[in-house]
């Protein structure tokens, strides 16, 4: 039984639940090292990866699907100068967002995105809270993507001339049905459907090419329509420079056309790289991701420029207003108007499919984002690593948002734009700080300028459409409150994902193979020879250790108390002639408990740990434990051990004197 060759227990292993319903809900529960489902997941080495252009279609169901509503939203926001405002949008896309995310792809090649870059730049509790705020905006972006896309799909269905009459006025129930159907797909088990995405994007872009060609033909064969449009600009704005200035001011309202870049970097792990790629330096994957981002931006920019012109020239202004036939579906209006109801219905079906699948992309993004951060921070229950419970939560939240916004595309546009713009601003700030840290002055200035543009755009959008920041604030507040409550609730869990003992540490314990294995807890702030001698003398006197006891001390060095899940490296060192097990961890009691369990499993001996009582007010010490990982060490260590091991005969002993 006493052997050092026994394989250590894995603290991250998840015990399968016995209840049948729990088994189904927690199927696929990832461990602490876990990979996550969805397009942003990290596939295993043996899993198939795909060419960059196929993965582009996966992110394209989110990015390209905005053609379903973007031209109508632009016309409603900017009126006759919609094409000029769209040119500003395209310029910022190609000269701002694209360079930023090409850099993000290079520095965050595992698909973590800009949030991970900022997390690395801002450690400890301040960084964690900042990440929680960004997660709130990300949740706003992805949740509104789901509900807005489903609402626009409903608009295309309800307003189709061939749709049955009973669908009129049923936008909310139809949207709820689409969201429920989306949730059902994930409950059944969603896998990366890149093949489906390729078909959807190819068909949708092909149909849009037909609509664009027919629209351009109508524009060029009816020059009077172009003349009326130009006259409207001249009449309403007089000087062309004023029109350009107004286009710059109205640009923030068109920010929905910037969506998709964050998803573009999230799907990077699915890209097939070069044979020489390594996980630390995947040059081929990064190159493929940059091709993906550039190609998608060029395709989308081309469509936005042309469609913003043809829609505002060919569609009467009143049709863009709420209740109008072109509201939220300008290109579908043109398809029915100039290519017939048969083609228009096919176009509607394609639009409905890609908009619905855009919701799938957003749902998968959430399923990647939450398990990547919150459980690792200890700020979500253990079941938050499982897909199905999260799907139920996100689907119910989607139901609530749809009901609050009455399945209105225009009403949700502000919240969507707020989420998108904050994430893009954070990405611009992250790459600016990265360039500055590497002393790249020209790039620092360029990215800093882009960051200023995005900050301006975000602020203007929040001022003009405050409903976006309101719903984002609800998400942020909810995430912070739930996260902190979860952190408190999980404070007595084991935090270690793995524990490793070096050779010296194992040799220290090999002298005690007859047992019991006695260890004295020591504060690493007192490292003098006198401190160790006093601690040993006190333990011998109070705890009745043998007078010839060869002391073995355990010291926990707290690096970042805001961390939760960590990998522990236990080093055996000798200081002033005393044997010491030194380990760095975020919380003293939990780290001690993890090390004790690991020693028990490796050696087959039951460890005994000896403490002194902590001085001070117990409430104050408990707060110090929650915030700084220190405080009431002895009783908290015992509680962590008790919760982790119900069998008292298998639980390491805690002695306090």
PDB file of C-alpha atoms in Angstrom, residues 274-381:
ATOM      1  CA  UNK A 274       0.562  23.870 -41.879  1.00  0.00           C
ATOM      2  CA  UNK A 275       2.081  20.497 -41.095  1.00  0.00           C
ATOM      3  CA  UNK A 276       4.860  22.308 -39.226  1.00  0.00           C
ATOM      4  CA  UNK A 277       2.437  24.148 -36.912  1.00  0.00           C
ATOM      5  CA  UNK A 278       2.793  23.724 -33.165  1.00  0.00           C
ATOM      6  CA  UNK A 279       0.249  24.695 -30.529  1.00  0.00           C
ATOM      7  CA  UNK A 280       2.585  27.461 -29.335  1.00  0.00           C
ATOM      8  CA  UNK A 281       3.371  28.762 -32.841  1.00  0.00           C
ATOM      9  CA  UNK A 282       0.567  27.812 -35.294  1.00  0.00           C
ATOM     10  CA  UNK A 283       1.725  30.014 -38.184  1.00  0.00           C
ATOM     11  CA  UNK A 284      -0.545  28.255 -40.695  1.00  0.00           C
ATOM     12  CA  UNK A 285      -3.623  28.634 -38.524  1.00  0.00           C
ATOM     13  CA  UNK A 286      -2.907  32.328 -37.976  1.00  0.00           C
ATOM     14  CA  UNK A 287      -2.373  32.881 -41.700  1.00  0.00           C
ATOM     15  CA  UNK A 288      -5.645  31.091 -42.468  1.00  0.00           C
ATOM     16  CA  UNK A 289      -7.515  33.169 -39.876  1.00  0.00           C
ATOM     17  CA  UNK A 290      -6.214  36.387 -41.417  1.00  0.00           C
ATOM     18  CA  UNK A 291      -7.331  35.220 -44.862  1.00  0.00           C
ATOM     19  CA  UNK A 292     -10.723  34.404 -43.364  1.00  0.00           C
ATOM     20  CA  UNK A 293     -11.117  37.849 -41.797  1.00  0.00           C
ATOM     21  CA  UNK A 294      -9.911  39.713 -44.888  1.00  0.00           C
ATOM     22  CA  UNK A 295     -12.042  37.776 -47.371  1.00  0.00           C
ATOM     23  CA  UNK A 296     -15.174  38.023 -45.235  1.00  0.00           C
ATOM     24  CA  UNK A 297     -14.675  41.782 -44.761  1.00  0.00           C
ATOM     25  CA  UNK A 298     -14.184  42.369 -48.502  1.00  0.00           C
ATOM     26  CA  UNK A 299     -17.249  40.306 -49.463  1.00  0.00           C
ATOM     27  CA  UNK A 300     -19.446  41.989 -46.872  1.00  0.00           C
ATOM     28  CA  UNK A 301     -18.178  45.479 -47.698  1.00  0.00           C
ATOM     29  CA  UNK A 302     -18.928  44.995 -51.394  1.00  0.00           C
ATOM     30  CA  UNK A 303     -22.471  43.857 -50.675  1.00  0.00           C
ATOM     31  CA  UNK A 304     -23.085  46.675 -48.189  1.00  0.00           C
ATOM     32  CA  UNK A 305     -21.964  49.386 -50.614  1.00  0.00           C
ATOM     33  CA  UNK A 306     -24.147  48.146 -53.474  1.00  0.00           C
ATOM     34  CA  UNK A 307     -27.224  47.219 -51.453  1.00  0.00           C
ATOM     35  CA  UNK A 308     -27.253  50.492 -49.483  1.00  0.00           C
ATOM     36  CA  UNK A 309     -27.422  52.319 -52.836  1.00  0.00           C
ATOM     37  CA  UNK A 310     -30.005  50.143 -54.633  1.00  0.00           C
ATOM     38  CA  UNK A 311     -32.366  49.893 -51.663  1.00  0.00           C
ATOM     39  CA  UNK A 312     -32.523  53.613 -50.951  1.00  0.00           C
ATOM     40  CA  UNK A 313     -32.967  54.422 -54.677  1.00  0.00           C
ATOM     41  CA  UNK A 314     -35.600  51.801 -55.502  1.00  0.00           C
ATOM     42  CA  UNK A 315     -37.637  51.498 -52.298  1.00  0.00           C
ATOM     43  CA  UNK A 316     -40.038  54.281 -51.209  1.00  0.00           C
ATOM     44  CA  UNK A 317     -39.053  55.860 -47.922  1.00  0.00           C
ATOM     45  CA  UNK A 318     -42.304  54.983 -46.121  1.00  0.00           C
ATOM     46  CA  UNK A 319     -41.699  51.245 -46.696  1.00  0.00           C
ATOM     47  CA  UNK A 320     -38.669  51.385 -44.342  1.00  0.00           C
ATOM     48  CA  UNK A 321     -40.771  52.674 -41.454  1.00  0.00           C
ATOM     49  CA  UNK A 322     -42.170  50.309 -38.787  1.00  0.00           C
ATOM     50  CA  UNK A 323     -44.979  48.314 -40.358  1.00  0.00           C
ATOM     51  CA  UNK A 324     -43.641  48.893 -43.887  1.00  0.00           C
ATOM     52  CA  UNK A 325     -42.930  46.007 -46.259  1.00  0.00           C
ATOM     53  CA  UNK A 326     -39.181  46.801 -46.350  1.00  0.00           C
ATOM     54  CA  UNK A 327     -38.743  47.265 -42.598  1.00  0.00           C
ATOM     55  CA  UNK A 328     -35.968  44.846 -41.593  1.00  0.00           C
ATOM     56  CA  UNK A 329     -36.088  43.109 -45.008  1.00  0.00           C
ATOM     57  CA  UNK A 330     -35.067  45.556 -47.747  1.00  0.00           C
ATOM     58  CA  UNK A 331     -33.381  43.006 -50.041  1.00  0.00           C
ATOM     59  CA  UNK A 332     -36.314  40.625 -49.651  1.00  0.00           C
ATOM     60  CA  UNK A 333     -38.600  43.472 -50.747  1.00  0.00           C
ATOM     61  CA  UNK A 334     -36.510  43.953 -53.904  1.00  0.00           C
ATOM     62  CA  UNK A 335     -36.472  40.195 -54.573  1.00  0.00           C
ATOM     63  CA  UNK A 336     -40.273  40.049 -54.511  1.00  0.00           C
ATOM     64  CA  UNK A 337     -40.663  43.324 -56.405  1.00  0.00           C
ATOM     65  CA  UNK A 338     -38.357  42.633 -59.356  1.00  0.00           C
ATOM     66  CA  UNK A 339     -37.935  38.850 -59.471  1.00  0.00           C
ATOM     67  CA  UNK A 340     -41.410  37.659 -58.536  1.00  0.00           C
ATOM     68  CA  UNK A 341     -42.974  36.051 -55.501  1.00  0.00           C
ATOM     69  CA  UNK A 342     -41.591  32.621 -56.397  1.00  0.00           C
ATOM     70  CA  UNK A 343     -37.969  33.759 -56.310  1.00  0.00           C
ATOM     71  CA  UNK A 344     -38.780  36.057 -53.389  1.00  0.00           C
ATOM     72  CA  UNK A 345     -40.101  33.119 -51.379  1.00  0.00           C
ATOM     73  CA  UNK A 346     -36.943  31.117 -52.110  1.00  0.00           C
ATOM     74  CA  UNK A 347     -34.907  34.148 -51.015  1.00  0.00           C
ATOM     75  CA  UNK A 348     -36.990  34.444 -47.835  1.00  0.00           C
ATOM     76  CA  UNK A 349     -36.455  30.775 -47.003  1.00  0.00           C
ATOM     77  CA  UNK A 350     -32.700  31.144 -47.508  1.00  0.00           C
ATOM     78  CA  UNK A 351     -32.669  34.273 -45.338  1.00  0.00           C
ATOM     79  CA  UNK A 352     -34.710  32.595 -42.625  1.00  0.00           C
ATOM     80  CA  UNK A 353     -32.312  29.626 -42.619  1.00  0.00           C
ATOM     81  CA  UNK A 354     -29.132  31.689 -42.374  1.00  0.00           C
ATOM     82  CA  UNK A 355     -30.594  34.058 -39.773  1.00  0.00           C
ATOM     83  CA  UNK A 356     -31.678  31.098 -37.667  1.00  0.00           C
ATOM     84  CA  UNK A 357     -28.231  29.518 -38.064  1.00  0.00           C
ATOM     85  CA  UNK A 358     -26.660  32.841 -37.062  1.00  0.00           C
ATOM     86  CA  UNK A 359     -28.450  32.292 -33.746  1.00  0.00           C
ATOM     87  CA  UNK A 360     -26.789  28.883 -33.569  1.00  0.00           C
ATOM     88  CA  UNK A 361     -23.400  30.532 -34.030  1.00  0.00           C
ATOM     89  CA  UNK A 362     -24.199  33.001 -31.250  1.00  0.00           C
ATOM     90  CA  UNK A 363     -25.393  30.239 -28.925  1.00  0.00           C
ATOM     91  CA  UNK A 364     -22.201  28.283 -29.577  1.00  0.00           C
ATOM     92  CA  UNK A 365     -20.204  31.450 -28.859  1.00  0.00           C
ATOM     93  CA  UNK A 366     -21.877  31.739 -25.461  1.00  0.00           C
ATOM     94  CA  UNK A 367     -21.246  28.064 -24.767  1.00  0.00           C
ATOM     95  CA  UNK A 368     -17.561  28.684 -25.478  1.00  0.00           C
ATOM     96  CA  UNK A 369     -17.318  31.923 -23.532  1.00  0.00           C
ATOM     97  CA  UNK A 370     -18.952  31.000 -20.215  1.00  0.00           C
ATOM     98  CA  UNK A 371     -17.035  27.718 -19.575  1.00  0.00           C
ATOM     99  CA  UNK A 372     -13.788  29.392 -20.644  1.00  0.00           C
ATOM    100  CA  UNK A 373     -13.844  32.024 -17.900  1.00  0.00           C
ATOM    101  CA  UNK A 374     -16.460  31.782 -15.152  1.00  0.00           C
ATOM    102  CA  UNK A 375     -15.807  28.238 -13.801  1.00  0.00           C
ATOM    103  CA  UNK A 376     -12.064  28.915 -13.958  1.00  0.00           C
ATOM    104  CA  UNK A 377     -12.659  31.992 -11.780  1.00  0.00           C
ATOM    105  CA  UNK A 378     -14.852  29.959  -9.419  1.00  0.00           C
ATOM    106  CA  UNK A 379     -17.637  32.329 -10.472  1.00  0.00           C
ATOM    107  CA  UNK A 380     -20.059  29.762 -11.851  1.00  0.00           C
ATOM    108  CA  UNK A 381     -21.363  26.433 -10.546  1.00  0.00           C
TER     109      UNK A 381
END
